[in-house]
PDB file of C-alpha atoms in Angstrom:
ATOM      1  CA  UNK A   8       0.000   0.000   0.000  1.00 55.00           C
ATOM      2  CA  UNK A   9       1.389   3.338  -0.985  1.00 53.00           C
ATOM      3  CA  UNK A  10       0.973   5.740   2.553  1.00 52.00           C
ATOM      4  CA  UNK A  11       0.192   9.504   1.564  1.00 52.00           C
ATOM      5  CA  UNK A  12      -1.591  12.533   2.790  1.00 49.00           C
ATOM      6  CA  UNK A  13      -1.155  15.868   1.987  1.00 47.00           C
ATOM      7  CA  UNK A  14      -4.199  18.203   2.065  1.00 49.00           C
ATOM      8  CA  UNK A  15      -3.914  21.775   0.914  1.00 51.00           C
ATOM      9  CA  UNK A  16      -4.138  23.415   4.182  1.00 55.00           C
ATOM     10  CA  UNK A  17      -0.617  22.157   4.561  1.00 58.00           C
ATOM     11  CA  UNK A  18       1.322  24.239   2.017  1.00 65.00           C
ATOM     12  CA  UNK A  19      -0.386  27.065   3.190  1.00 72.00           C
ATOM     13  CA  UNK A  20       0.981  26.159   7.040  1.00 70.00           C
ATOM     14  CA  UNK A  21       4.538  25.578   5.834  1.00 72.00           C
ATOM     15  CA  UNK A  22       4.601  29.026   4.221  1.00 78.00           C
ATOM     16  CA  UNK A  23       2.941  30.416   7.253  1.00 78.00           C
ATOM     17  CA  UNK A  24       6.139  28.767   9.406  1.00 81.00           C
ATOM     18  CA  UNK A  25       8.478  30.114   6.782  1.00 81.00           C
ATOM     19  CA  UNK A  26       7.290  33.510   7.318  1.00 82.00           C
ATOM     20  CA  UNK A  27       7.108  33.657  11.123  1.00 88.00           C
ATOM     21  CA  UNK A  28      10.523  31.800  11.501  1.00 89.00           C
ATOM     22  CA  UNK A  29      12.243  35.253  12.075  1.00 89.00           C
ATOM     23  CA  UNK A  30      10.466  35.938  14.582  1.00 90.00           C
ATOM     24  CA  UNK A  31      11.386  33.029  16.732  1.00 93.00           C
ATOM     25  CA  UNK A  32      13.835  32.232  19.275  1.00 95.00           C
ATOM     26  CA  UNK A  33      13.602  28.434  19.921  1.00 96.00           C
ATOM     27  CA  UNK A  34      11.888  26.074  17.788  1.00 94.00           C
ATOM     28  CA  UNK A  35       9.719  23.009  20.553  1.00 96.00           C
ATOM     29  CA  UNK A  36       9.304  19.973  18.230  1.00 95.00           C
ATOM     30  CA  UNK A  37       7.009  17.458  19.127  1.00 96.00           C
ATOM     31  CA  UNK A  38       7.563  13.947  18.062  1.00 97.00           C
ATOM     32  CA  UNK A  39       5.894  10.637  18.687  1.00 97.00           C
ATOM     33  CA  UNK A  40       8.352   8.764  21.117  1.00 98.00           C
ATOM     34  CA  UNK A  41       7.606   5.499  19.470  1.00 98.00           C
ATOM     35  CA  UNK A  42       8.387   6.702  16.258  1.00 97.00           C
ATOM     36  CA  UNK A  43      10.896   9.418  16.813  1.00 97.00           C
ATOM     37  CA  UNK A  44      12.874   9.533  13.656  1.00 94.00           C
ATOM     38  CA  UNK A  45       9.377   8.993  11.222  1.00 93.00           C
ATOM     39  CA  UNK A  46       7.371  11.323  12.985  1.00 93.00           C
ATOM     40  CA  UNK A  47      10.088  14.249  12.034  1.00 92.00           C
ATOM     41  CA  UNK A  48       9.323  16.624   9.172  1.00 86.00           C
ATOM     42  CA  UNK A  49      12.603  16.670   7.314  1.00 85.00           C
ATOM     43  CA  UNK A  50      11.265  20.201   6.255  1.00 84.00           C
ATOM     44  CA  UNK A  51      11.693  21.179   9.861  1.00 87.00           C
ATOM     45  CA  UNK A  52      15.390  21.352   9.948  1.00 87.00           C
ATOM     46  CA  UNK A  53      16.034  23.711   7.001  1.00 86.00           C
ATOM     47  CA  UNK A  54      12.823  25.996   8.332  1.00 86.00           C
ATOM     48  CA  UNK A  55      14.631  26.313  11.767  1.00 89.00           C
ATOM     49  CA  UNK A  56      18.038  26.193  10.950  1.00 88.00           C
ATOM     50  CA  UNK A  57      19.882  28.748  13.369  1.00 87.00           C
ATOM     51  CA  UNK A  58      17.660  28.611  15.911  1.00 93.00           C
ATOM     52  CA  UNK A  59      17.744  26.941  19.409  1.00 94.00           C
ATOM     53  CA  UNK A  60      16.022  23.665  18.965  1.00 96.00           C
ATOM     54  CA  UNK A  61      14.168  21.223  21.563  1.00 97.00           C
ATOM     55  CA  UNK A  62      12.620  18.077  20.739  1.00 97.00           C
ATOM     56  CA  UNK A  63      10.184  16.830  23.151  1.00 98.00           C
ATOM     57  CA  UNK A  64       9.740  12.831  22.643  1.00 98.00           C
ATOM     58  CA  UNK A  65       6.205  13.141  23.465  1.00 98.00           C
ATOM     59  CA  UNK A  66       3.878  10.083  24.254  1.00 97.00           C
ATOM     60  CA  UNK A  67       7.068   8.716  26.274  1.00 97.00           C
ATOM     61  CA  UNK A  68       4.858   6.413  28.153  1.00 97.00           C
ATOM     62  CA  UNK A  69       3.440   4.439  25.178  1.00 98.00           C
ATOM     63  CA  UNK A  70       7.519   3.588  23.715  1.00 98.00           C
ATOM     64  CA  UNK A  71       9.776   0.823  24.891  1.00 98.00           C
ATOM     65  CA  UNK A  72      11.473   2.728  28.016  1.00 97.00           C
ATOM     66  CA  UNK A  73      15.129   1.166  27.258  1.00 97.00           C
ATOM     67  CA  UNK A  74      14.961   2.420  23.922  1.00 97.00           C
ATOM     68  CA  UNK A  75      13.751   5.794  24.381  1.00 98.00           C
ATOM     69  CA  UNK A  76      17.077   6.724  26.336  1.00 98.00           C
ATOM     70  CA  UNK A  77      19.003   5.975  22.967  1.00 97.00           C
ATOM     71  CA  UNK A  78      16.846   7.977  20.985  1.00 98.00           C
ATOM     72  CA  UNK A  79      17.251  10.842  23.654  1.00 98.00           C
ATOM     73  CA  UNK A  80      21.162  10.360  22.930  1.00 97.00           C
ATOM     74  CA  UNK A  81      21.014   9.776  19.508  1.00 97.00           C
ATOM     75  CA  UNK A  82      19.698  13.562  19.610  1.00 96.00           C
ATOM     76  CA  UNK A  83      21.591  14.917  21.923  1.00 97.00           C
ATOM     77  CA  UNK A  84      24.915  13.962  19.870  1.00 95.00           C
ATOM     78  CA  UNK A  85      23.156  15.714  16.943  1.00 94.00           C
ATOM     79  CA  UNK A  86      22.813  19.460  19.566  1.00 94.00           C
ATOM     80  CA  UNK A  87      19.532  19.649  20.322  1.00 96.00           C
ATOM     81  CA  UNK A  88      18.173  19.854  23.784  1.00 98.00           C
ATOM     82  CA  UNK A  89      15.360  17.183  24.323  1.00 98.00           C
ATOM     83  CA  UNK A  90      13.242  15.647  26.670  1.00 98.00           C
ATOM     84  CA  UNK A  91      10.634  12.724  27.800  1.00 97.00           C
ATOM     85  CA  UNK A  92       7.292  14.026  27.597  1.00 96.00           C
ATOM     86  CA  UNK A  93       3.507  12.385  28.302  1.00 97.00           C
ATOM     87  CA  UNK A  94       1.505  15.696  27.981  1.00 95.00           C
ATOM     88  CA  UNK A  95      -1.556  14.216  28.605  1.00 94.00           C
ATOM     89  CA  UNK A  96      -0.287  13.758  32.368  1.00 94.00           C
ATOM     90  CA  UNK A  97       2.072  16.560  32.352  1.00 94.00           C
ATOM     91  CA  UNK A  98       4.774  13.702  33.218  1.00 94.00           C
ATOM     92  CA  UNK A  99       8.595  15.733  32.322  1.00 95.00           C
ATOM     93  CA  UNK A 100       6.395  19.267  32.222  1.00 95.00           C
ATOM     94  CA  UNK A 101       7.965  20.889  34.892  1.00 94.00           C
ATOM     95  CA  UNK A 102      11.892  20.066  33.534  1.00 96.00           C
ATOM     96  CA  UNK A 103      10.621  22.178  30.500  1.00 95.00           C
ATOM     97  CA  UNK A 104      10.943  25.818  31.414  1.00 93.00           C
ATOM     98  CA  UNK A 105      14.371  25.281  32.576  1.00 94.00           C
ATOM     99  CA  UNK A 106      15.960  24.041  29.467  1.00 96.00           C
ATOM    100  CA  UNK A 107      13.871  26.832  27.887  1.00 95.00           C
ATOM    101  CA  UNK A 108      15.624  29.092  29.796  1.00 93.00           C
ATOM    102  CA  UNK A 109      19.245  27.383  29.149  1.00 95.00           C
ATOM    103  CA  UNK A 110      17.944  26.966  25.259  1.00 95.00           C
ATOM    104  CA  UNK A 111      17.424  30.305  24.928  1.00 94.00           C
ATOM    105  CA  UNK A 112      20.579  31.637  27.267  1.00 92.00           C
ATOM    106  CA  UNK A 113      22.434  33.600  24.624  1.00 91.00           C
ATOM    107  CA  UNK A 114      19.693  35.280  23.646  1.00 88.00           C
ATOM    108  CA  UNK A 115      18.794  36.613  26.895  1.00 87.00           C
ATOM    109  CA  UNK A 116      21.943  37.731  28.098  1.00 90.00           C
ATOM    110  CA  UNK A 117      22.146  39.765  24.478  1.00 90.00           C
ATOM    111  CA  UNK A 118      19.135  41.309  25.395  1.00 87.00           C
ATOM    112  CA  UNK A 119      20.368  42.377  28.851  1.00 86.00           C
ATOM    113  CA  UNK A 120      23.192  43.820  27.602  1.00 89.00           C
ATOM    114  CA  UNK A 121      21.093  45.768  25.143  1.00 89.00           C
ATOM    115  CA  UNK A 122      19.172  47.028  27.856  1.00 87.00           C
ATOM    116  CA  UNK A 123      16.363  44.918  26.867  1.00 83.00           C
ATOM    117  CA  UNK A 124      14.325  44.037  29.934  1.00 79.00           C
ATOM    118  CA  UNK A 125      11.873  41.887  29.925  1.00 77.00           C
ATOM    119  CA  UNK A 126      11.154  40.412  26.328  1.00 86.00           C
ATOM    120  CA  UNK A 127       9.695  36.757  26.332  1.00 90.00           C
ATOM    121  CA  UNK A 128      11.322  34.223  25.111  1.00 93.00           C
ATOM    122  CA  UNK A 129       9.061  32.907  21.297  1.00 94.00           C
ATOM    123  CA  UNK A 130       9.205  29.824  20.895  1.00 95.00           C
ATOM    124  CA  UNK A 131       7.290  28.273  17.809  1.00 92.00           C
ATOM    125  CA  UNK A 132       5.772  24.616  18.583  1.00 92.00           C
ATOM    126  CA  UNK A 133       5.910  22.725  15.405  1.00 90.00           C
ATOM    127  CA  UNK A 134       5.162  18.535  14.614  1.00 89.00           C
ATOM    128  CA  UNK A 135       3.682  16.409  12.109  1.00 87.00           C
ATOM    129  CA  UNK A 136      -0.399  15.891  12.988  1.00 85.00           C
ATOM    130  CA  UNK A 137      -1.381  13.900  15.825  1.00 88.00           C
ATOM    131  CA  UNK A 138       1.808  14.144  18.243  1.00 93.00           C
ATOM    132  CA  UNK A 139       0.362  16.079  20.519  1.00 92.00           C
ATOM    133  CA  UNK A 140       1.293  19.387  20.151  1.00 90.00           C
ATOM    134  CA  UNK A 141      -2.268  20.892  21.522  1.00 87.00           C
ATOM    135  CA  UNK A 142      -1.758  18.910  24.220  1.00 92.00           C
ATOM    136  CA  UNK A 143       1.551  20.500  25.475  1.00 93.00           C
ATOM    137  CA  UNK A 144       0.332  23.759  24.567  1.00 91.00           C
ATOM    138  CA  UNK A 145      -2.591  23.389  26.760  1.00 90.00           C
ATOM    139  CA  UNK A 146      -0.610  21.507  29.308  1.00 92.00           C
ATOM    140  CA  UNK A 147       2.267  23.803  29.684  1.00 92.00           C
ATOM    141  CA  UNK A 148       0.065  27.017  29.914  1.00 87.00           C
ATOM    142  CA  UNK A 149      -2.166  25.254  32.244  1.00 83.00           C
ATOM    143  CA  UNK A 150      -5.095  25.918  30.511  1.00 69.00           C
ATOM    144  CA  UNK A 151      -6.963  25.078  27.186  1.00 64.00           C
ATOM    145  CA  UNK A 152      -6.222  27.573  24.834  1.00 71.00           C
ATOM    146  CA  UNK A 153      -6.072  25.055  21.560  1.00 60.00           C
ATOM    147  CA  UNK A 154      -8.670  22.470  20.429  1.00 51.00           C
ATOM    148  CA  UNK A 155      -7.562  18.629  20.998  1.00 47.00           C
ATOM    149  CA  UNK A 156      -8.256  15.604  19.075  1.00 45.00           C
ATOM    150  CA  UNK A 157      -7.127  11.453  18.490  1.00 49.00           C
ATOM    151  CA  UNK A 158      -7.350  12.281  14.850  1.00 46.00           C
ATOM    152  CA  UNK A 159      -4.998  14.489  12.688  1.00 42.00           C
ATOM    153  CA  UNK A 160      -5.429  17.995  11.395  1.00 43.00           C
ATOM    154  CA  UNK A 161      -7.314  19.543  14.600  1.00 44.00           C
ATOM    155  CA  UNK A 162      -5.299  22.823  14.092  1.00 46.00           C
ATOM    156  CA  UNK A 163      -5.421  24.512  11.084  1.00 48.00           C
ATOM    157  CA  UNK A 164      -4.119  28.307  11.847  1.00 54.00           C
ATOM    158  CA  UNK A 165      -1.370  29.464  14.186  1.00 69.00           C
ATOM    159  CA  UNK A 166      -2.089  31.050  17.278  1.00 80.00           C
ATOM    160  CA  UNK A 167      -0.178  33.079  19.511  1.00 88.00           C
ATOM    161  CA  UNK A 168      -0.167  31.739  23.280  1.00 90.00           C
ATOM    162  CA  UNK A 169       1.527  34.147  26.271  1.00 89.00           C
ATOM    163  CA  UNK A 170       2.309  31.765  28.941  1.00 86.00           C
ATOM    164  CA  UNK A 171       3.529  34.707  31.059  1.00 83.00           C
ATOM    165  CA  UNK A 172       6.167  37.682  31.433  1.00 84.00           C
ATOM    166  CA  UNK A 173       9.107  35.405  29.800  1.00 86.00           C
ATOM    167  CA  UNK A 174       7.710  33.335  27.450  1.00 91.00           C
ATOM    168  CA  UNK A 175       4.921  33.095  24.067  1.00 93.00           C
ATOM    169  CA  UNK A 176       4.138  30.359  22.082  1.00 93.00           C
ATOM    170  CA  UNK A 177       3.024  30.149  18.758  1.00 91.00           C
ATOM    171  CA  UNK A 178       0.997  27.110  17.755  1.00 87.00           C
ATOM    172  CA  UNK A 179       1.198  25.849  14.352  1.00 83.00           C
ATOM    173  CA  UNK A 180      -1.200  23.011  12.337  1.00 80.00           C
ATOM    174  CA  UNK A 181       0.684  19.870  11.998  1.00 76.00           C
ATOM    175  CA  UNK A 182       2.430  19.177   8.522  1.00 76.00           C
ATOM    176  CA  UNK A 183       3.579  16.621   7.076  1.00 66.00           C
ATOM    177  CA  UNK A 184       5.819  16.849   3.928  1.00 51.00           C
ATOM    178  CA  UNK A 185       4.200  16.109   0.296  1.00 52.00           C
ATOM    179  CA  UNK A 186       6.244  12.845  -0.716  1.00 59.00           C
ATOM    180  CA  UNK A 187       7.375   9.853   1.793  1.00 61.00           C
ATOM    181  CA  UNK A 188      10.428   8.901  -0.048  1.00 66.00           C
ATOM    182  CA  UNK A 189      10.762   5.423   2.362  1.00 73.00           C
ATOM    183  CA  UNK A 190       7.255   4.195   2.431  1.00 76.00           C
ATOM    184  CA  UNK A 191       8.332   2.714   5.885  1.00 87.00           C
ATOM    185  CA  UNK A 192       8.037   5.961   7.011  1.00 87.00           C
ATOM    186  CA  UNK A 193       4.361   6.256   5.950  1.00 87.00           C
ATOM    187  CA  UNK A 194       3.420   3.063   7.327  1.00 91.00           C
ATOM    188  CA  UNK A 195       4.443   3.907  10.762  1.00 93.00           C
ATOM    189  CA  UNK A 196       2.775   7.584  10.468  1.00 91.00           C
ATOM    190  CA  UNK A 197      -0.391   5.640   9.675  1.00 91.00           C
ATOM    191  CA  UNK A 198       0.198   3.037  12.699  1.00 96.00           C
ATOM    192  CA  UNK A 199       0.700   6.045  15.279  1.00 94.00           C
ATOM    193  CA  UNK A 200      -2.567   7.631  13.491  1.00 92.00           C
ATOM    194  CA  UNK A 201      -0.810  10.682  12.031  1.00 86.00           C
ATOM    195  CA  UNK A 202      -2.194   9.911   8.495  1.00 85.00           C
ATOM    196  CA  UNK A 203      -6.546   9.526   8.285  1.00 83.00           C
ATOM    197  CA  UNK A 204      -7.556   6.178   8.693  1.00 86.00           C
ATOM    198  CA  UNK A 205     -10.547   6.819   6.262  1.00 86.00           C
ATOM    199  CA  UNK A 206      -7.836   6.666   3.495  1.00 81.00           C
ATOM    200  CA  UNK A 207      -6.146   3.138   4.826  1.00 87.00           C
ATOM    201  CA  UNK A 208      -6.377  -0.226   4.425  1.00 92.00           C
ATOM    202  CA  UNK A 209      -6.921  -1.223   7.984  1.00 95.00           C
ATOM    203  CA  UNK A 210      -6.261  -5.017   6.998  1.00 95.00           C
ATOM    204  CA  UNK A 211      -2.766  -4.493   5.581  1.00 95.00           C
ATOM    205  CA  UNK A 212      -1.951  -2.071   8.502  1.00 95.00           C
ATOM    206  CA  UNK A 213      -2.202  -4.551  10.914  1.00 97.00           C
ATOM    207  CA  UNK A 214      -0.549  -7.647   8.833  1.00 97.00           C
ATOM    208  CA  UNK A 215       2.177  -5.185   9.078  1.00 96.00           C
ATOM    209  CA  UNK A 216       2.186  -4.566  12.773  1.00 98.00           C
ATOM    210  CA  UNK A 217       1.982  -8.572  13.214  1.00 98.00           C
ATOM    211  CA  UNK A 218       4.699  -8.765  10.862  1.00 97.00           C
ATOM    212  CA  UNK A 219       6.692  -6.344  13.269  1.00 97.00           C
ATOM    213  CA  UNK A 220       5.398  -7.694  16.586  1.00 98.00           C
ATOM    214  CA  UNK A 221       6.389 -11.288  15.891  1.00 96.00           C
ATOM    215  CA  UNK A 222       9.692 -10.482  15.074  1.00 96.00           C
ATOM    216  CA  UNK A 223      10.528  -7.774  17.513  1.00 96.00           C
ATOM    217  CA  UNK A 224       8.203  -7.996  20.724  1.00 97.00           C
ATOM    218  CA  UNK A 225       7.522 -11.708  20.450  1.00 96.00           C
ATOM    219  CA  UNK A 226       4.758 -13.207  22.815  1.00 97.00           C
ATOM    220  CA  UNK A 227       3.249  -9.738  22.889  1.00 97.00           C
ATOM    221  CA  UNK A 228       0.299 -11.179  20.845  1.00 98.00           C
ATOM    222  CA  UNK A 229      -0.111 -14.093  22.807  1.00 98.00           C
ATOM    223  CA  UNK A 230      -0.059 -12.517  26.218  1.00 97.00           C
ATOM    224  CA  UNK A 231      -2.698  -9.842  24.809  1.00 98.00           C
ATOM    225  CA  UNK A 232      -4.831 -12.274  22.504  1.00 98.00           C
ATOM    226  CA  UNK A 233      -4.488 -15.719  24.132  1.00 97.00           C
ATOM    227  CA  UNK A 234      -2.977 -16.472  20.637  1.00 97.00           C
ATOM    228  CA  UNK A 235      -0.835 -18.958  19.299  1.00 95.00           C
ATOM    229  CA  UNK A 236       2.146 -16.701  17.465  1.00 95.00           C
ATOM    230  CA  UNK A 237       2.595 -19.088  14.337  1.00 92.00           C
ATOM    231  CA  UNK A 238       1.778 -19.461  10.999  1.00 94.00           C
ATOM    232  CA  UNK A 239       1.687 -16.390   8.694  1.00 97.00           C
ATOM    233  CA  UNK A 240       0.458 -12.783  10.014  1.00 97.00           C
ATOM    234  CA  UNK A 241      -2.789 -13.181   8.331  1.00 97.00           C
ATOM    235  CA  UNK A 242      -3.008 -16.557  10.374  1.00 97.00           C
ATOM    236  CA  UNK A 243      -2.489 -14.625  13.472  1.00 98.00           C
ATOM    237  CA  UNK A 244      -4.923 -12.022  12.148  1.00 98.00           C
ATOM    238  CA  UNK A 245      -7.345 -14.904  11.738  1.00 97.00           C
ATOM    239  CA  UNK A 246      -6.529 -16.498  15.363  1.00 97.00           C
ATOM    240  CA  UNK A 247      -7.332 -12.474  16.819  1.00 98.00           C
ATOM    241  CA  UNK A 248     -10.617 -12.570  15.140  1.00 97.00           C
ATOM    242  CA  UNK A 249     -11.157 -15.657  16.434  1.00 96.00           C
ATOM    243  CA  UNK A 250     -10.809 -15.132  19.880  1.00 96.00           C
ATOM    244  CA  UNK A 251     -12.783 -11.990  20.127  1.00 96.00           C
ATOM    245  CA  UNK A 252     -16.027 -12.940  18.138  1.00 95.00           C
ATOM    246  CA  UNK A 253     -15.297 -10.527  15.320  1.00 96.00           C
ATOM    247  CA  UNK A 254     -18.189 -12.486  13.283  1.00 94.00           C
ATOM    248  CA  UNK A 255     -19.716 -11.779   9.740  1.00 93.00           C
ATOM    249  CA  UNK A 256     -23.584 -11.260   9.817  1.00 85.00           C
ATOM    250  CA  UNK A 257     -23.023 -14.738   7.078  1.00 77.00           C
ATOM    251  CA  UNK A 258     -20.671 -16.740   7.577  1.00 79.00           C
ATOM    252  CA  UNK A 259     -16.429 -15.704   8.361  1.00 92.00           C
ATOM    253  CA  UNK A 260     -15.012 -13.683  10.582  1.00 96.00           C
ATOM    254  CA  UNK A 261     -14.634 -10.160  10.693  1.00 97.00           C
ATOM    255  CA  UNK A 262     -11.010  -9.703   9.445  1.00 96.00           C
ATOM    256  CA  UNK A 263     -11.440  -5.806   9.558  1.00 96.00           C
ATOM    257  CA  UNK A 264     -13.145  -5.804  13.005  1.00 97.00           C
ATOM    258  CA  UNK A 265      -9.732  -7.737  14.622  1.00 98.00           C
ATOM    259  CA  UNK A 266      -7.644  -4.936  12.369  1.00 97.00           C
ATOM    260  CA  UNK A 267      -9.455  -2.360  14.120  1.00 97.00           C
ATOM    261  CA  UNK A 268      -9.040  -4.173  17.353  1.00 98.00           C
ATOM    262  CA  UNK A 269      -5.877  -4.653  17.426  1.00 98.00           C
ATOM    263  CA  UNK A 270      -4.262  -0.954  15.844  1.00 97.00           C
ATOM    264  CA  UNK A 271      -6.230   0.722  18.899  1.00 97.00           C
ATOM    265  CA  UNK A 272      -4.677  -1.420  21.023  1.00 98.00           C
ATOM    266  CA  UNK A 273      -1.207  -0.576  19.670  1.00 98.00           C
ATOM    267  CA  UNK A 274      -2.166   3.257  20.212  1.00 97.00           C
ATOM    268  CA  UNK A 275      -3.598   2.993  23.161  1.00 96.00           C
ATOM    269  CA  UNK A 276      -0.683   1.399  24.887  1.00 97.00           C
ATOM    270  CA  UNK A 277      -3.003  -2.062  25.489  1.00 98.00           C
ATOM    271  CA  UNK A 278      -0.407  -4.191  23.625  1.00 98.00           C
ATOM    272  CA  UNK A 279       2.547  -2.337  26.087  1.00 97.00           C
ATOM    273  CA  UNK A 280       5.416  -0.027  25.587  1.00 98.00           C
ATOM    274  CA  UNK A 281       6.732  -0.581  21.779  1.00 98.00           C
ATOM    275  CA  UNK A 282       8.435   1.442  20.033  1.00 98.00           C
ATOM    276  CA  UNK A 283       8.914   0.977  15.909  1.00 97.00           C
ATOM    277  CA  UNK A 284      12.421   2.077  14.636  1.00 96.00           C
ATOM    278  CA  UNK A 285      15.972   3.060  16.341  1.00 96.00           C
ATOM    279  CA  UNK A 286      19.116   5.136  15.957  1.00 95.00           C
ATOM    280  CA  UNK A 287      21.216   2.596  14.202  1.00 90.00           C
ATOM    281  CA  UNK A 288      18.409   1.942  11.484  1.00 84.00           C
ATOM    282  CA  UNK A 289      18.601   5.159  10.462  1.00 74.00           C
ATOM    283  CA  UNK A 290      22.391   5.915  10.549  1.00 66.00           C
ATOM    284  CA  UNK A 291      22.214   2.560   8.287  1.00 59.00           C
TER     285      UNK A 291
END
């Protein structure tokens, strides 16, 4: 299956974040903690070049614990500032304004020795749809000032946020980036729900995340599902359907139904902490 989605309101956010990059100090990127290399916009990097960067691994309690701390290194040897994040909890929330603070350092002293008193700290919040970005936002400033949603594309325009006296915010809609070059990529976006499910097949998604889960988290399945983990992926599709009565009106099982089952499970954290890719596979 080829994995794509790119509506219009997109271009018109990237040239939005193009325009208001100059007005920034420190770029927050969200990304999804169990996908942290797919879930980054390559465009990102060129739009915030020269600027202080963070990159909050957000959703840290849904990814494989172990392997989190060597994505957090992995970006730390590239020089940006990052940390563990579940927003929905506020879990790492209150380590945030600090590295803001040491993030943004240079600038501030500059300003004092300008004279400058008193100038907050703008910091743009930027991610692909679906990481959670409303969720800090509304998190950090302890109050809902965005709209939230499980589905991508909430946001649409930016929106300035003051926090208080020393630092602003400015929201931005999620974008992805109009060609996955490593279909990989898209596959994972669509497991972590950052591409519409109305435009997947829900069937191969989850032959894929067997596929994975068989290989990598073996005896997740059978722990979850009361499974036998053999035979093909479509076997163990079957064997799911099975088990939870996901029954035809005729005859057959519900193949779709168990597809359905099983991906919310995955996002919801049911299945346990996974996470989908790591460093070395993408220094490879």
């Amino acid at each position: 299956m080829n994995y794509q989605w790119y509506p219009g309101h997109m271009t018109k956010a990237r040239r939005m974040m193009q325009e208001d990059i100059k007005l920034i100090d420190l770029v927050i990127e969200l990304v999804d903690a169990r996908v942290p290399f797919s879930s980054r916009n390559p465009d990102i990097d060129e739009l915030a070049k020269n600027k202080s960067r963070l990159i909050l691994l957000n959703k840290s309690d849904l990814a494989d614990k172990a392997k989190t701390a060597r994505w957090v290194e992995y970006f730390q040897q590239k020089g940006f500032y990052v940390l563990e994040l579940n927003a929905k909890t506020g879990a790492g929330m209150k380590a945030i304004d600090g590295v803001v603070k040491e993030a943004c350092r240079e600038k501030i002293e500059r300003d004092l020795k300008r004279g400058i008193k008193n100038r907050p700290v703008r910091a743009m919040v930027v991610g692909i749809p679906n990481v959670g970005k409303s969720t800090f936002i509304n998190s950090y400033a302890g109050k809902a000032c965005t709209k939230t949603g499980n589905k991508p594309g909430v946001t649409k325009g930016k929106q300035w946020i003051r926090l208080n006296k020393t630092t602003e915010l400015l929201d931005t809609p999620g974008i992805l980036w109009p060609k996955f070059e490593d279909q990989s990529v898209g596959l994972k976006l669509a497991l972590i729900g950052s591409i519409r499910d109305e435009i997947l097949n829900i069937d191969e998604l989850a032959i894929s995340l067997i596929t994975f889960l068989s290989a990598e988290y073996k005896g997740i399945l059978a722990e979850r599902y009361g499974i036998e983990e053999e035979g093909t992926p479509l076997a163990m599709l079957e064997a799911i359907a099975e088990k939870r009565g996901c029954l035809l009106k005729g005859k057959g099982l519900d193949y779709s139904k168990a597809a359905g089952i099983l991906i919310d499970d995955f996002r919801s954290g049911r299945l346990g902490r996974l996470t989908l890719e790591l460093p070395e596979e993408k220094e490879a």
